[in-house]
Short mmCIF file of C-alpha atoms in Angstrom, two decimals:
data_model
loop_
_atom_site.label_atom_id
_atom_site.label_comp_id
_atom_site.label_asym_id
_atom_site.label_seq_id
_atom_site.Cartn_x
_atom_site.Cartn_y
_atom_site.Cartn_z
CA MET A 1 28.84 -5.87 14.15
CA GLN A 2 29.78 -9.05 12.58
CA PRO A 3 27.95 -12.34 11.94
CA GLY A 4 28.39 -14.48 14.99
CA THR A 5 28.34 -11.53 17.51
CA VAL A 6 26.49 -12.38 20.54
CA LEU A 7 24.53 -9.68 22.32
CA ALA A 8 23.63 -10.12 26.02
CA ALA A 9 25.01 -13.73 25.91
CA ARG A 10 21.98 -14.30 24.30
CA TYR A 11 21.37 -13.07 20.82
CA ARG A 12 23.67 -14.64 18.01
CA LEU A 13 23.52 -12.20 15.01
CA GLU A 14 23.39 -14.13 11.70
CA ARG A 15 22.88 -12.05 8.82
CA ALA A 16 22.41 -8.17 8.41
CA ILE A 17 18.86 -7.45 6.70
CA GLY A 18 18.40 -3.81 6.81
CA ALA A 19 20.53 -0.75 7.51
CA GLY A 20 20.14 3.00 8.17
CA GLY A 21 21.78 6.14 9.44
CA MET A 22 21.51 4.73 12.99
CA GLY A 23 22.15 1.20 13.11
CA GLN A 24 21.39 -2.07 11.35
CA VAL A 25 19.09 -4.62 11.62
CA TRP A 26 19.92 -8.65 11.95
CA ALA A 27 18.32 -11.89 11.54
CA ALA A 28 19.32 -13.25 14.77
CA ARG A 29 18.87 -16.36 16.93
CA ASP A 30 17.51 -16.32 20.49
CA GLU A 31 19.64 -19.05 21.88
CA VAL A 32 17.56 -19.33 25.09
CA LEU A 33 14.51 -19.64 23.55
CA GLY A 34 15.48 -21.47 20.45
CA ARG A 35 13.66 -18.96 18.03
CA GLU A 36 14.47 -16.53 14.95
CA VAL A 37 14.08 -13.06 15.87
CA ALA A 38 15.42 -9.87 14.26
CA VAL A 39 17.64 -7.55 16.30
CA LYS A 40 18.04 -3.48 15.86
CA VAL A 41 21.59 -2.42 16.72
CA VAL A 42 22.61 1.29 17.62
CA ASP A 43 25.80 2.50 18.43
CA GLY A 44 24.09 5.11 20.70
CA GLY A 45 26.99 6.51 22.65
CA VAL A 46 26.66 6.78 26.29
CA GLY A 47 24.83 8.77 29.34
CA ASP A 48 21.58 10.60 28.82
CA ASP A 49 21.21 9.15 25.18
CA LEU A 50 21.15 5.49 26.11
CA GLU A 51 18.99 6.14 29.28
CA ARG A 52 16.37 8.07 26.94
CA PHE A 53 16.64 5.02 24.58
CA ARG A 54 16.02 2.63 27.50
CA ARG A 55 13.13 4.08 28.56
CA GLU A 56 11.22 4.70 25.13
CA ALA A 57 12.26 1.25 24.30
CA ARG A 58 10.43 0.23 27.63
CA THR A 59 7.22 1.93 26.49
CA ALA A 60 7.52 0.20 22.67
CA ALA A 61 7.68 -3.36 24.24
CA GLY A 62 4.43 -2.42 26.32
CA LEU A 63 2.56 -1.74 23.19
CA GLY A 64 0.05 -4.51 21.75
CA HIS A 65 -1.36 -4.04 18.49
CA PRO A 66 -1.96 -6.30 15.12
CA ASN A 67 -0.21 -3.72 13.14
CA LEU A 68 3.06 -2.95 15.32
CA VAL A 69 5.74 -5.29 15.44
CA THR A 70 6.28 -7.34 18.51
CA ILE A 71 8.92 -6.25 20.64
CA TYR A 72 10.43 -9.08 22.98
CA ASP A 73 13.65 -7.24 24.44
CA ALA A 74 15.48 -4.35 24.39
CA GLY A 75 18.78 -3.37 26.48
CA ILE A 76 22.47 -1.90 26.21
CA ASP A 77 25.28 -4.07 25.70
CA GLY A 78 28.51 -2.26 26.38
CA GLY A 79 28.22 0.96 24.34
CA THR A 80 25.33 -0.67 21.97
CA ALA A 81 21.76 -0.37 22.49
CA TYR A 82 19.89 -3.30 21.00
CA LEU A 83 15.97 -3.95 20.34
CA VAL A 84 14.80 -7.54 19.88
CA MET A 85 11.59 -7.91 17.80
CA GLU A 86 9.67 -10.51 15.94
CA LEU A 87 11.27 -11.54 12.52
CA LEU A 88 8.85 -10.78 9.61
CA PRO A 89 8.67 -12.57 6.51
CA GLY A 90 8.22 -9.18 4.41
CA PRO A 91 8.78 -7.88 1.91
CA ASN A 92 9.07 -4.25 3.20
CA LEU A 93 6.64 -1.64 1.62
CA GLU A 94 9.30 0.18 -0.45
CA ALA A 95 10.44 -3.22 -2.02
CA TYR A 96 6.67 -4.05 -2.69
CA VAL A 97 5.96 -0.80 -4.42
CA ALA A 98 9.26 -1.13 -6.22
CA ALA A 99 8.14 -4.27 -7.62
CA ARG A 100 4.54 -3.73 -8.35
CA GLY A 101 4.78 -0.11 -9.21
CA VAL A 102 1.54 2.00 -8.41
CA LEU A 103 -0.72 0.57 -6.19
CA PRO A 104 -4.27 0.45 -6.95
CA GLU A 105 -6.81 2.95 -4.74
CA SER A 106 -8.23 0.14 -2.83
CA GLU A 107 -5.25 -1.53 -1.57
CA ALA A 108 -3.24 1.70 -0.86
CA VAL A 109 -6.20 2.59 1.42
CA ALA A 110 -6.47 -0.68 3.38
CA LEU A 111 -2.84 -0.52 3.98
CA ALA A 112 -2.95 3.03 4.98
CA GLU A 113 -5.69 2.19 7.25
CA GLN A 114 -3.71 -0.31 8.86
CA ILE A 115 -0.57 1.69 9.33
CA ALA A 116 -2.63 4.66 10.64
CA ALA A 117 -4.39 1.91 13.22
CA GLY A 118 -0.96 1.02 14.70
CA LEU A 119 0.08 4.65 14.77
CA ALA A 120 -2.83 5.20 17.03
CA ALA A 121 -2.25 2.90 19.14
CA ALA A 122 1.32 4.15 19.76
CA HIS A 123 0.17 7.64 20.10
CA ALA A 124 -2.27 6.61 22.69
CA ALA A 125 0.53 5.45 24.50
CA GLY A 126 2.40 8.35 24.68
CA VAL A 127 4.98 6.98 21.58
CA VAL A 128 5.69 9.08 18.26
CA HIS A 129 7.52 7.29 15.66
CA ARG A 130 9.04 10.13 13.79
CA ASP A 131 10.62 7.87 11.07
CA ILE A 132 7.24 6.61 9.38
CA LYS A 133 8.65 5.40 5.62
CA PRO A 134 7.82 2.47 3.36
CA ALA A 135 11.20 0.54 4.29
CA ASN A 136 9.82 0.78 7.98
CA VAL A 137 6.15 -1.07 7.00
CA VAL A 138 6.83 -4.74 6.81
CA PHE A 139 4.33 -7.42 5.33
CA GLN A 140 3.49 -9.94 8.22
CA GLY A 141 1.40 -12.02 5.52
CA PRO A 142 -0.70 -11.24 2.70
CA GLY A 143 -2.35 -7.85 2.77
CA THR A 144 -1.13 -7.51 6.46
CA VAL A 145 1.60 -4.91 7.56
CA LYS A 146 3.24 -4.03 10.57
CA ILE A 147 5.31 -0.96 11.67
CA VAL A 148 8.71 -1.71 12.93
CA ASP A 149 11.62 0.54 14.31
CA PHE A 150 9.73 2.06 17.31
CA GLY A 151 12.34 2.81 20.25
CA ILE A 152 14.74 3.94 17.91
CA ALA A 153 13.64 6.78 16.75
CA ARG A 154 13.90 9.05 19.96
CA LEU A 155 17.49 8.16 19.96
CA ALA A 156 17.88 9.02 16.60
CA GLN A 157 15.83 12.25 17.42
CA SER A 158 18.02 13.10 20.53
CA SER A 159 21.20 12.77 18.21
CA ALA A 160 19.95 15.29 15.75
CA ALA A 161 21.61 18.62 16.86
CA ARG A 162 24.99 16.83 17.37
CA LEU A 163 24.71 14.90 13.97
CA THR A 164 23.66 18.21 12.09
CA ALA A 165 26.64 19.93 13.06
CA THR A 166 28.27 17.60 10.65
CA ASN A 167 25.58 17.95 8.11
CA THR A 168 24.67 14.37 8.70
CA LEU A 169 21.01 13.69 7.77
CA VAL A 170 19.05 12.15 10.50
CA GLY A 171 15.91 10.16 9.22
CA SER A 172 14.68 9.92 5.60
CA ALA A 173 14.58 13.22 3.73
CA PRO A 174 11.54 12.46 1.42
CA TYR A 175 9.42 11.47 4.69
CA LEU A 176 10.39 14.05 7.28
CA SER A 177 7.56 16.82 8.32
CA PRO A 178 8.40 20.43 8.09
CA GLU A 179 8.81 20.55 11.93
CA GLN A 180 11.37 18.02 12.17
CA VAL A 181 13.19 19.63 9.26
CA GLU A 182 12.98 23.06 11.68
CA GLY A 183 14.42 20.54 14.21
CA ARG A 184 11.57 20.90 16.27
CA PRO A 185 10.67 17.10 18.17
CA GLY A 186 7.32 16.60 16.37
CA ASP A 187 4.11 15.05 17.56
CA GLU A 188 1.55 13.01 16.13
CA ARG A 189 0.63 15.20 13.50
CA SER A 190 4.57 14.38 12.37
CA ASP A 191 3.71 10.97 11.83
CA ILE A 192 0.53 11.92 10.12
CA TYR A 193 2.62 13.92 7.65
CA ALA A 194 4.79 11.25 6.85
CA LEU A 195 2.06 8.85 6.18
CA GLY A 196 0.79 11.12 3.79
CA CYS A 197 4.19 11.03 1.96
CA VAL A 198 3.49 7.16 2.18
CA LEU A 199 0.33 7.44 0.65
CA THR A 200 1.59 9.16 -2.34
CA THR A 201 4.59 6.98 -2.85
CA MET A 202 1.90 4.12 -2.59
CA LEU A 203 -0.66 5.97 -4.89
CA THR A 204 2.02 7.62 -7.35
CA GLY A 205 5.16 5.60 -7.09
CA ARG A 206 7.32 8.12 -5.39
CA PRO A 207 6.93 10.32 -2.50
CA PRO A 208 5.82 13.85 -2.97
CA PHE A 209 9.46 15.74 -3.05
CA GLN A 210 12.11 14.64 -4.68
CA GLY A 211 15.82 16.08 -5.60
CA ASP A 212 19.14 15.53 -6.32
CA HIS A 213 20.23 16.39 -2.84
CA PRO A 214 18.59 15.71 0.75
CA LEU A 215 18.99 19.00 1.45
CA ALA A 216 16.79 19.93 -1.94
CA VAL A 217 14.12 17.63 -0.77
CA LEU A 218 14.28 19.11 2.87
CA HIS A 219 13.95 22.63 1.45
CA GLN A 220 10.87 21.63 -0.69
CA HIS A 221 9.13 20.22 2.91
CA MET A 222 9.31 23.66 3.97
CA SER A 223 8.53 25.72 1.51
CA SER A 224 6.85 23.96 -1.92
CA VAL A 225 3.35 22.92 -2.08
CA ALA A 226 2.76 19.11 -2.22
CA PRO A 227 1.66 18.09 -5.94
CA PRO A 228 -1.92 16.89 -5.83
CA ILE A 229 -2.16 13.40 -6.25
CA ARG A 230 -4.49 13.36 -9.32
CA ALA A 231 -1.60 15.42 -10.89
CA ARG A 232 0.21 12.18 -11.15
CA ASN A 233 -2.24 9.73 -11.04
CA PRO A 234 -5.77 10.96 -12.41
CA GLY A 235 -7.23 7.95 -11.38
CA VAL A 236 -7.25 8.30 -7.65
CA SER A 237 -10.56 9.68 -6.22
CA VAL A 238 -11.05 13.29 -5.21
CA SER A 239 -11.72 12.51 -1.93
CA LEU A 240 -8.48 10.86 -1.30
CA ASP A 241 -6.48 13.30 -3.09
CA GLN A 242 -8.14 15.98 -0.57
CA LEU A 243 -7.02 13.80 2.56
CA VAL A 244 -3.46 13.22 1.38
CA GLY A 245 -3.46 16.94 0.83
CA GLU A 246 -4.38 17.86 4.31
CA MET A 247 -2.14 15.52 5.74
CA LEU A 248 0.77 17.40 3.78
CA GLN A 249 -0.16 20.73 5.13
CA LYS A 250 3.18 22.53 6.17
CA SER A 251 1.64 23.71 9.66
CA PRO A 252 0.60 20.70 11.88
CA ASP A 253 -2.50 22.48 13.05
CA GLU A 254 -4.05 22.49 9.44
CA ARG A 255 -3.41 18.29 9.37
CA PRO A 256 -5.97 16.00 10.88
CA ALA A 257 -5.34 16.11 14.68
CA THR A 258 -5.43 12.33 14.87
CA CYS A 259 -4.78 8.89 13.47
CA GLN A 260 -8.38 7.89 14.30
CA GLN A 261 -9.55 10.89 12.29
CA VAL A 262 -7.00 9.73 9.34
CA ILE A 263 -8.92 6.17 9.87
CA ALA A 264 -12.26 7.45 9.54
CA ARG A 265 -11.73 9.41 6.53
CA LEU A 266 -9.81 6.59 4.85
CA GLN A 267 -13.01 4.56 5.66
CA GLU A 268 -15.27 6.77 3.86
CA VAL A 269 -12.71 7.36 0.84
CA GLY A 270 -12.87 3.20 0.76
CA THR A 271 -16.91 3.36 0.83
CA VAL A 272 -17.61 6.05 -1.71
CA GLY A 273 -14.38 4.15 -4.06
CA ALA A 274 -16.16 0.96 -3.60
CA SER A 275 -19.88 2.53 -4.65
CA ALA A 276 -18.05 4.42 -7.43
CA ALA A 277 -16.05 1.78 -8.53
CA GLY A 278 -19.19 -0.98 -8.81
CA ASP A 279 -21.33 1.76 -10.66
CA THR A 280 -18.51 2.58 -13.47
CA VAL A 281 -17.92 -1.07 -14.29
CA ALA A 282 -21.45 -1.74 -14.11
CA ALA A 283 -21.75 0.73 -16.62
CA THR A 284 -18.75 0.26 -18.72
CA ARG A 285 -18.98 -3.94 -18.84
CA VAL A 286 -21.82 -4.20 -20.96
CA MET A 287 -20.00 -1.85 -24.11
CA PRO A 288 -19.64 -4.21 -26.65
CA PRO A 289 -15.88 -4.97 -27.78
CA SER A 290 -14.44 -2.59 -30.92
CA ALA A 291 -15.36 -3.93 -34.35
CA ALA A 292 -12.78 -5.37 -36.52
CA GLY A 293 -10.44 -2.67 -37.57
CA GLY A 294 -11.12 -0.39 -35.42
CA THR A 295 -9.03 0.96 -32.43
CA ARG A 296 -8.35 -1.58 -29.47
CA MET A 297 -7.40 -0.43 -25.91
CA MET A 298 -3.89 -2.00 -25.39
CA SER A 299 -3.03 -3.80 -22.02
CA PRO A 300 -1.36 -1.88 -19.50
CA PRO A 301 2.47 -2.16 -19.48
CA THR A 302 4.06 -5.13 -17.68
CA LEU A 303 6.88 -3.11 -15.80
CA PRO A 304 6.70 -0.81 -13.01
CA LEU A 305 6.28 2.89 -13.80
CA ALA A 306 9.59 4.42 -13.59
CA ALA A 307 10.03 7.64 -10.54
CA GLY A 308 9.80 10.05 -13.23
CA SER A 309 7.27 8.49 -15.77
CA GLY A 310 3.96 9.59 -14.04
CA VAL A 311 1.90 12.37 -15.14
CA ALA A 312 4.05 15.58 -14.89
CA GLY A 313 3.48 17.36 -11.54
CA SER A 314 6.76 19.31 -9.87
CA ALA A 315 6.53 20.62 -6.24
CA GLY A 316 7.55 24.21 -7.62
CA SER A 317 4.90 24.14 -10.22
CA ALA A 318 1.84 22.66 -8.49
CA PRO A 319 -1.37 24.81 -8.27
CA GLY A 320 -3.14 25.53 -5.06
CA ARG A 321 -5.09 22.39 -3.45
CA LYS A 322 -8.05 25.19 -2.56
CA SER A 323 -8.94 26.53 -5.68
CA PRO A 324 -12.84 26.14 -6.14
CA ILE A 325 -12.29 26.42 -10.19
CA ARG A 326 -9.70 23.67 -10.24
CA ALA A 327 -11.60 21.67 -7.83
CA ALA A 328 -14.56 21.76 -10.07
CA VAL A 329 -12.70 21.13 -13.37
CA VAL A 330 -10.70 17.94 -11.85
CA ALA A 331 -14.34 16.81 -10.77
CA ALA A 332 -15.59 16.90 -14.01
CA GLY A 333 -12.97 15.55 -15.81
CA ALA A 334 -12.75 12.63 -13.41
CA VAL A 335 -16.15 10.81 -14.17
CA LEU A 336 -14.50 10.51 -18.02
CA LEU A 337 -11.19 9.56 -17.07
CA VAL A 338 -12.40 6.83 -14.59
CA ALA A 339 -14.72 5.31 -17.15
CA VAL A 340 -11.88 5.25 -19.84
CA VAL A 341 -9.36 3.53 -17.52
CA VAL A 342 -11.96 0.84 -16.56
CA ALA A 343 -12.90 0.47 -20.35
CA ALA A 344 -9.23 0.04 -21.00
CA VAL A 345 -8.40 -2.50 -18.35
CA LEU A 346 -11.47 -4.60 -19.42
CA LEU A 347 -11.08 -4.36 -22.82
CA GLY A 348 -7.72 -5.53 -22.47
CA ARG A 349 -8.34 -8.26 -20.65
CA GLN A 350 -10.82 -9.61 -22.78
CA GLY A 351 -8.68 -9.43 -25.82
CA GLY A 352 -5.84 -10.95 -23.86
CA ARG A 353 -7.71 -14.20 -23.04
CA SER A 354 -8.81 -14.57 -26.56
CA GLN A 355 -5.76 -13.81 -28.39
CA GLY A 356 -3.47 -16.42 -27.66
CA PRO A 357 -0.91 -17.30 -24.66
CA GLN A 358 1.51 -13.90 -25.19
CA SER A 359 -1.45 -11.66 -25.08
CA ALA A 360 -2.92 -13.26 -22.35
CA THR A 361 0.34 -13.02 -20.62
CA SER A 362 0.78 -9.31 -21.16
CA ALA A 363 -2.83 -8.32 -20.16
CA THR A 364 -3.29 -10.78 -17.00
CA SER A 365 0.37 -10.93 -15.80
CA SER A 366 0.74 -11.06 -11.95
CA ALA A 367 3.20 -11.47 -8.93
CA THR A 368 3.22 -13.14 -5.74
CA VAL A 369 4.67 -10.94 -3.30
CA ALA A 370 4.73 -12.31 0.30
CA GLY A 371 2.07 -14.53 -0.54
CA VAL A 372 -0.39 -12.12 -1.85
CA ARG A 373 -1.88 -12.58 -5.34
CA THR A 374 -1.75 -9.03 -6.65
CA ASN A 375 -1.97 -7.72 -10.57
CA SER A 376 1.81 -6.44 -11.02
CA THR A 377 0.93 -4.05 -13.91
CA PRO A 378 -0.01 -0.31 -12.60
CA SER A 379 -2.41 1.45 -14.24
CA PRO A 380 -1.07 4.00 -17.02
CA ALA A 381 -2.80 7.45 -17.61
CA PRO A 382 -5.75 6.93 -19.82
CA SER A 383 -5.14 7.45 -23.62
CA THR A 384 -7.37 10.45 -25.05
CA GLY A 385 -6.93 9.57 -28.40
CA ALA A 386 -9.35 8.89 -31.45
CA GLY A 387 -11.34 5.74 -30.70
CA THR A 388 -12.12 6.05 -27.10
CA PRO A 389 -15.43 4.27 -26.52
CA THR A 390 -17.84 6.00 -24.53
CA THR A 391 -20.82 4.87 -22.24
CA ARG A 392 -23.67 5.82 -24.46
CA ARG A 393 -23.69 2.54 -25.98
CA SER A 394 -24.71 0.89 -22.72
CA ALA A 395 -28.69 1.29 -22.88
CA THR A 396 -28.63 -1.03 -25.57
CA ALA A 397 -25.93 -3.32 -24.68
CA PRO A 398 -26.13 -6.61 -23.02
CA SER A 399 -26.07 -6.27 -19.09
CA THR A 400 -24.24 -10.00 -18.78
CA PRO A 401 -20.61 -9.65 -18.68
CA SER A 402 -18.46 -11.63 -20.84
CA LEU A 403 -16.49 -14.83 -19.04
CA PRO A 404 -13.14 -13.07 -19.03
CA GLN A 405 -14.76 -9.74 -17.32
CA ALA A 406 -16.77 -11.96 -14.78
CA LEU A 407 -13.40 -13.87 -13.90
CA ALA A 408 -11.66 -10.79 -13.51
CA GLY A 409 -14.58 -9.32 -11.28
CA LEU A 410 -13.76 -12.37 -9.20
CA HIS A 411 -10.15 -12.20 -8.78
CA ASP A 412 -10.61 -8.33 -7.77
CA ALA A 413 -13.22 -9.34 -5.03
CA VAL A 414 -10.93 -11.83 -3.84
CA ASN A 415 -7.94 -9.55 -3.58
CA ALA A 416 -9.68 -6.90 -2.12
CA GLU A 417 -10.92 -9.14 0.91
CA VAL A 418 -7.17 -10.17 1.29
CA VAL A 419 -5.88 -6.91 1.22
CA ARG A 420 -8.38 -5.87 4.06
CA GLY A 421 -6.33 -8.28 6.19
CA VAL A 422 -9.56 -10.11 7.42
CA LEU A 423 -8.61 -13.73 6.25
CA ASP A 424 -5.92 -15.91 8.00
CA PRO A 425 -3.21 -16.04 5.75
CA LYS A 426 -3.73 -19.84 4.93
CA LYS A 427 -7.33 -19.47 4.38
CA ALA A 428 -6.54 -16.36 1.87
CA GLU A 429 -3.70 -18.64 0.15
CA GLU A 430 -6.46 -21.38 -0.16
CA LEU A 431 -9.22 -19.17 -1.58
CA THR A 432 -6.92 -17.35 -3.87
CA LYS A 433 -5.33 -20.91 -5.07
CA ARG A 434 -9.14 -21.96 -5.94
CA VAL A 435 -9.99 -18.76 -7.59
CA ASP A 436 -6.69 -19.64 -9.90
CA GLN A 437 -7.90 -23.22 -10.32
CA LEU A 438 -11.28 -22.23 -11.53
CA ASP A 439 -9.84 -19.70 -13.86
CA LYS A 440 -7.38 -22.34 -15.63
CA GLN A 441 -10.04 -24.99 -15.56
CA LEU A 442 -12.23 -22.49 -17.54
CA SER A 443 -9.60 -21.39 -20.08
CA ALA A 444 -8.56 -25.06 -20.51
CA ASP A 445 -12.12 -26.79 -21.26
CA GLY A 446 -14.35 -23.84 -22.05
CA GLY A 447 -16.65 -24.52 -18.69
CA LYS A 448 -17.33 -28.53 -18.95
CA ASP A 449 -17.03 -28.70 -15.29
CA ALA A 450 -17.23 -25.23 -14.19
CA ASP A 451 -20.58 -25.50 -12.64
CA LYS A 452 -19.45 -27.87 -10.30
CA GLN A 453 -16.26 -25.89 -9.58
CA VAL A 454 -18.56 -22.71 -8.63
CA LYS A 455 -20.77 -24.93 -6.21
CA GLU A 456 -17.90 -25.98 -4.41
CA MET A 457 -16.58 -22.47 -4.30
CA GLN A 458 -19.84 -21.37 -2.86
CA LYS A 459 -19.86 -24.15 -0.42
CA TYR A 460 -16.05 -23.17 0.82
CA LEU A 461 -17.22 -19.65 1.39
CA GLY A 462 -20.20 -20.49 3.49
CA GLU A 463 -17.62 -22.36 5.63
CA LEU A 464 -15.45 -19.18 5.70
CA THR A 465 -18.30 -17.31 6.88
CA SER A 466 -20.04 -19.35 9.28
CA LYS A 467 -16.62 -19.73 11.16
CA GLY A 468 -15.95 -15.64 11.15
CA GLU A 469 -13.17 -16.23 8.98
CA LEU A 470 -14.75 -14.37 6.00
CA SER A 471 -16.57 -10.90 6.68
CA THR A 472 -20.13 -10.84 5.66
CA GLN A 473 -19.28 -8.28 3.09
CA GLY A 474 -16.21 -10.00 1.56
CA SER A 475 -18.85 -13.27 1.35
CA ARG A 476 -21.38 -10.98 -0.47
CA GLN A 477 -19.10 -9.41 -2.99
CA ILE A 478 -17.26 -12.97 -3.61
CA THR A 479 -20.54 -14.55 -4.13
CA THR A 480 -21.86 -11.87 -6.52
CA ALA A 481 -18.67 -12.13 -8.76
CA LEU A 482 -19.10 -15.82 -8.73
CA ALA A 483 -22.84 -15.23 -9.85
CA GLN A 484 -21.25 -13.52 -12.63
CA VAL A 485 -19.01 -16.02 -13.48
CA ARG A 486 -21.63 -18.92 -13.53
CA ALA A 487 -23.94 -16.12 -15.62
CA ALA A 488 -21.37 -16.01 -18.07
CA LEU A 489 -20.72 -19.72 -18.80
#
């Protein structure tokens, strides 16, 4: 295909925006309705393959869900099958993780819930995606993602036998389920396995299995135990690690049976994780900073983790997930590790704000991707060296957080609501802008007009809540964070 090609006397291809083993995605213009669209084109052959694609595309076009790309049209022009979809602003999840590095657990869980919700809607209509991967999850706006490429996977699957004969890999090796590797068609649980791989990528920066050749990766899907998430990222909760482990079981019968079950588990993880994080932060914030001359926690690096730079954990050497001894040791160590990580982050932020522009930049560097204000620094593995603070000092320390800590908590509360996708993108952008302005004002004048700005923020939150544009839970959390800022002035 070339720019300027017109399909079905209607869709003019303008520029290629993606490519895969089975075709290309183009930004195009619908010359009948005068709107920008995305067009996936596939040279699908003839006969049964194209008819199968036509049926699958019609089914996919009937799907309607906030987390599934909207399909406008599908057809066959000559020997080319095409699927016309809404054009999303992006980026896709693959590019997002590459730019940010390891995602915070709360954000990864929120995004996984959306992916699972979209898959549940598709599965209810009898459609299995079969090619779930970060590149096929695209941001529609701040905190909101959609699954793309429905209708194409069936054609790819039907061509698998023909392509395998020439050693051409169909699909994405790091995200293929064992049954797909064996050549079986797969079902809803195959998508669940792939989602487990995607969650691993979000939480560790790379999929569960890697290798120098796709065949080596496929072999690991078949025979190697997936490394526990916590072996690479100790800050991840035990409950989430266990869920991902179940999703990555070799036998489909040992995985969660439906995406609805996955969603319920993710919601439990989010609830427990938020409660545990709140308790840990409350206990850790009250610690006084290190004395002069003592060991000071350094701010996290501002570069994303490289694919091989996490905590060592290869597929071949991964211990079994069901060992009660290992589970007990991991659970016991998790408390200390989480406390150390939180202390490092908070002390890093406090030190960054008090030591001039250069330090502040390294401690609070952020990136705006697809309109979402998010921290750009992945959490590093906690230090275990001398000078690590403990929580024993919390009994005698003051309970009010410092201003930098309170502002960090406010940013986190707002970002959490944005990631959940509850807010309208424009409202989310406005709310984030107001928090940024408050932060800058406090940094500039030490809080001269802060009380007025806090009251304006509270009024704006009230308006959003009364109109149903902000969840009650989100309003309560942000209001509480605002109160902490006010108390710290």
